[in-house]
Structures are given as structure tokens and as C-alpha cells.
Amino acid sequence: MSDRREGSGAWAVFVLRVGLGVVLFFAGLMKFGIGGGQGYAETVAGLSGMFQGTWLAGFPSAAFASALPFLEAGLGAMLLAGWRTQLALVLTGLTLAGLTFGLVALHHKDLKPDMTLLCLLVDAMALALLDKGNPFSLDAWRASRPTP
């Protein structure tokens, strides 16, 4: 086996990070209308409209719905590139926890938090394995460059 930084743990981080990054990045792009989505305004209106009649109606749901496309696309891009990976994984986990909270708060039997919980599990696994190495990332490339 090669050194610890390129062992199976490092490959696991890579696979989990890239897989989650793809899901988030393209989910965010679709919320901007790229790739068949509705478009930003329609997405925000639809997401925040789901919470009418609940205690999350108004500012809480509108603010989260407005930020979500930017969070998904931005965090997805960070994970794909492996840039500030630990921060990206922590913020992704918080975003997914917020999504899960919203779905649970709706009490709607057709909207299950299964996908968000699965992504949250993948995020937590990548975060837990991050100390095994992350050599296939911009973080590793930046760390390997000589300092002037």
C-alpha cells in the first residue's frame, strides 16, 4: 500500500466529496433554470410558497429559499474542486440539516426527507474520513506548493 494520504480512506473522501458535489452543484444550477429547471424567481416562489399556513411562512422560508440555489451551486463547486473541503462539508451539512428541518416541519406525507438524510449521511462520512487525507483536491495542491 502507498502512503497513508493515498490509501483507501483518501479515495473514500474523494468519491464521497465528488458524488455529493455533483448532486449539489446540479441541483443548484437547476434552481437557476439551467438544465431544465424553472428559474430562480419561480424556484424561490415555489419553495417559500410551500410553507404558507405554517409557522415558517414569510421571512424564514423566503430567506432560505432565496439562499438555497447559491448555497447548493457554490458548495457543490467547492466540493467538486476540493477547495476548503472541511468548511464546504460543514456548511453542506448545515444546509442539508436546514432542508431536512423544513421538510419535517411541513408534515406533508408526500415530501419525505429521505434524499436530504442520505446526502447528510454522505456528508458526515466524508467529514469523518477527511483526516485520512484529501490528496485529490485543490486543498492538497495549494498545500504542496512552496511558500515564497
Tab-separated table of C-alpha atoms in Angstrom:
chain	number	residue	atom	x	y	z
A	1	MET	CA	0.000	0.000	0.000
A	2	SER	CA	1.183	3.506	-0.731
A	3	ASP	CA	1.498	6.156	1.928
A	4	ARG	CA	-1.430	6.953	4.199
A	5	ARG	CA	-2.531	10.002	2.205
A	6	GLU	CA	-3.359	7.938	-0.863
A	7	GLY	CA	-4.883	4.944	0.906
A	8	SER	CA	-8.466	3.756	0.753
A	9	GLY	CA	-9.567	6.495	3.174
A	10	ALA	CA	-8.329	9.185	0.799
A	11	TRP	CA	-10.135	7.530	-2.100
A	12	ALA	CA	-13.300	7.295	0.014
A	13	VAL	CA	-13.127	11.026	0.739
A	14	PHE	CA	-12.658	11.709	-2.966
A	15	VAL	CA	-15.627	9.574	-4.037
A	16	LEU	CA	-17.951	10.931	-1.332
A	17	ARG	CA	-16.859	14.537	-1.924
A	18	VAL	CA	-17.267	14.363	-5.703
A	19	GLY	CA	-20.559	12.468	-5.539
A	20	LEU	CA	-22.084	14.951	-3.126
A	21	GLY	CA	-20.598	17.844	-5.091
A	22	VAL	CA	-22.255	16.666	-8.313
A	23	VAL	CA	-25.658	16.351	-6.620
A	24	LEU	CA	-25.453	19.794	-5.009
A	25	PHE	CA	-23.917	21.617	-7.965
A	26	PHE	CA	-26.524	20.448	-10.465
A	27	ALA	CA	-29.410	20.872	-8.004
A	28	GLY	CA	-28.297	24.480	-7.588
A	29	LEU	CA	-27.933	25.059	-11.333
A	30	MET	CA	-31.422	23.693	-11.955
A	31	LYS	CA	-32.830	26.163	-9.429
A	32	PHE	CA	-31.361	28.916	-11.626
A	33	GLY	CA	-33.124	27.486	-14.678
A	34	ILE	CA	-30.027	25.829	-16.121
A	35	GLY	CA	-30.569	22.293	-17.334
A	36	GLY	CA	-34.340	22.280	-17.345
A	37	GLY	CA	-35.159	23.956	-14.058
A	38	GLN	CA	-37.857	26.577	-13.578
A	39	GLY	CA	-35.645	29.562	-12.942
A	40	TYR	CA	-34.581	31.412	-9.834
A	41	ALA	CA	-37.706	33.520	-9.201
A	42	GLU	CA	-40.064	30.616	-9.785
A	43	THR	CA	-37.989	28.326	-7.578
A	44	VAL	CA	-37.901	30.807	-4.705
A	45	ALA	CA	-41.639	31.466	-5.006
A	46	GLY	CA	-42.407	27.744	-5.138
A	47	LEU	CA	-40.179	26.809	-2.218
A	48	SER	CA	-41.325	29.622	0.041
A	49	GLY	CA	-44.957	29.103	-1.035
A	50	MET	CA	-44.868	25.551	0.283
A	51	PHE	CA	-44.694	26.976	3.796
A	52	GLN	CA	-47.801	29.197	3.599
A	53	GLY	CA	-50.018	28.347	6.527
A	54	THR	CA	-47.111	27.069	8.635
A	55	TRP	CA	-45.087	28.796	11.321
A	56	LEU	CA	-42.192	29.038	8.814
A	57	ALA	CA	-44.196	31.197	6.375
A	58	GLY	CA	-42.818	34.588	5.418
A	59	PHE	CA	-39.263	35.630	6.101
A	60	PRO	CA	-37.772	32.299	7.324
A	61	SER	CA	-38.864	30.283	4.295
A	62	ALA	CA	-38.289	33.118	1.793
A	63	ALA	CA	-34.764	33.785	3.082
A	64	PHE	CA	-33.801	30.112	2.985
A	65	ALA	CA	-35.392	29.606	-0.448
A	66	SER	CA	-33.532	32.672	-1.785
A	67	ALA	CA	-30.175	31.447	-0.480
A	68	LEU	CA	-30.588	27.761	-1.351
A	69	PRO	CA	-29.660	27.893	-5.078
A	70	PHE	CA	-26.494	29.859	-4.276
A	71	LEU	CA	-25.602	27.527	-1.407
A	72	GLU	CA	-26.149	24.387	-3.462
A	73	ALA	CA	-24.252	25.558	-6.540
A	74	GLY	CA	-21.441	27.174	-4.549
A	75	LEU	CA	-20.933	24.362	-2.063
A	76	GLY	CA	-21.213	21.801	-4.849
A	77	ALA	CA	-18.473	23.577	-6.814
A	78	MET	CA	-16.272	23.765	-3.702
A	79	LEU	CA	-16.690	20.040	-3.081
A	80	LEU	CA	-16.025	19.128	-6.710
A	81	ALA	CA	-12.804	21.130	-6.680
A	82	GLY	CA	-11.809	20.111	-3.173
A	83	TRP	CA	-11.378	23.754	-2.189
A	84	ARG	CA	-11.686	24.471	1.540
A	85	THR	CA	-13.126	20.996	1.827
A	86	GLN	CA	-13.720	20.921	5.567
A	87	LEU	CA	-15.584	24.239	5.519
A	88	ALA	CA	-17.600	23.143	2.477
A	89	LEU	CA	-18.590	19.880	4.168
A	90	VAL	CA	-19.619	21.633	7.399
A	91	LEU	CA	-21.701	24.228	5.521
A	92	THR	CA	-23.205	21.494	3.359
A	93	GLY	CA	-24.201	19.574	6.475
A	94	LEU	CA	-25.855	22.658	7.964
A	95	THR	CA	-27.683	23.362	4.696
A	96	LEU	CA	-28.908	19.770	4.479
A	97	ALA	CA	-29.982	19.851	8.123
A	98	GLY	CA	-31.973	23.004	7.336
A	99	LEU	CA	-33.623	21.320	4.359
A	100	THR	CA	-34.462	18.277	6.460
A	101	PHE	CA	-35.912	20.500	9.193
A	102	GLY	CA	-38.126	22.264	6.661
A	103	LEU	CA	-39.412	19.018	5.191
A	104	VAL	CA	-40.182	17.604	8.607
A	105	ALA	CA	-41.863	20.864	9.692
A	106	LEU	CA	-44.222	20.660	6.698
A	107	HIS	CA	-45.770	17.404	7.964
A	108	HIS	CA	-46.539	16.543	4.338
A	109	LYS	CA	-46.680	12.815	3.694
A	110	ASP	CA	-45.549	13.175	0.049
A	111	LEU	CA	-42.424	15.152	0.957
A	112	LYS	CA	-40.107	12.814	2.783
A	113	PRO	CA	-36.652	13.894	3.898
A	114	ASP	CA	-35.104	10.663	2.547
A	115	MET	CA	-32.847	12.306	-0.062
A	116	THR	CA	-31.665	15.038	2.278
A	117	LEU	CA	-30.942	12.499	5.009
A	118	LEU	CA	-28.991	10.325	2.567
A	119	CYS	CA	-26.940	13.340	1.437
A	120	LEU	CA	-26.428	14.306	5.087
A	121	LEU	CA	-25.069	10.823	5.789
A	122	VAL	CA	-22.681	11.049	2.822
A	123	ASP	CA	-21.581	14.491	4.030
A	124	ALA	CA	-20.951	13.219	7.571
A	125	MET	CA	-18.987	10.218	6.257
A	126	ALA	CA	-16.769	12.456	4.112
A	127	LEU	CA	-16.214	14.812	7.030
A	128	ALA	CA	-15.339	11.931	9.360
A	129	LEU	CA	-12.877	10.463	6.839
A	130	LEU	CA	-11.266	13.785	5.932
A	131	ASP	CA	-8.365	13.188	8.332
A	132	LYS	CA	-7.424	10.140	6.200
A	133	GLY	CA	-6.294	12.567	3.532
A	134	ASN	CA	-7.668	14.572	0.658
A	135	PRO	CA	-4.845	14.394	-1.899
A	136	PHE	CA	-7.082	14.751	-4.959
A	137	SER	CA	-8.126	18.326	-4.247
A	138	LEU	CA	-7.202	21.975	-4.634
A	139	ASP	CA	-6.522	21.992	-0.891
A	140	ALA	CA	-3.746	19.405	-1.335
A	141	TRP	CA	-2.361	21.168	-4.392
A	142	ARG	CA	-2.232	24.502	-2.529
A	143	ALA	CA	-0.560	22.850	0.492
A	144	SER	CA	2.113	21.233	-1.706
A	145	ARG	CA	3.188	24.491	-3.355
A	146	PRO	CA	6.317	26.064	-1.934
A	147	THR	CA	5.711	29.232	0.027
A	148	PRO	CA	7.528	32.323	-1.242
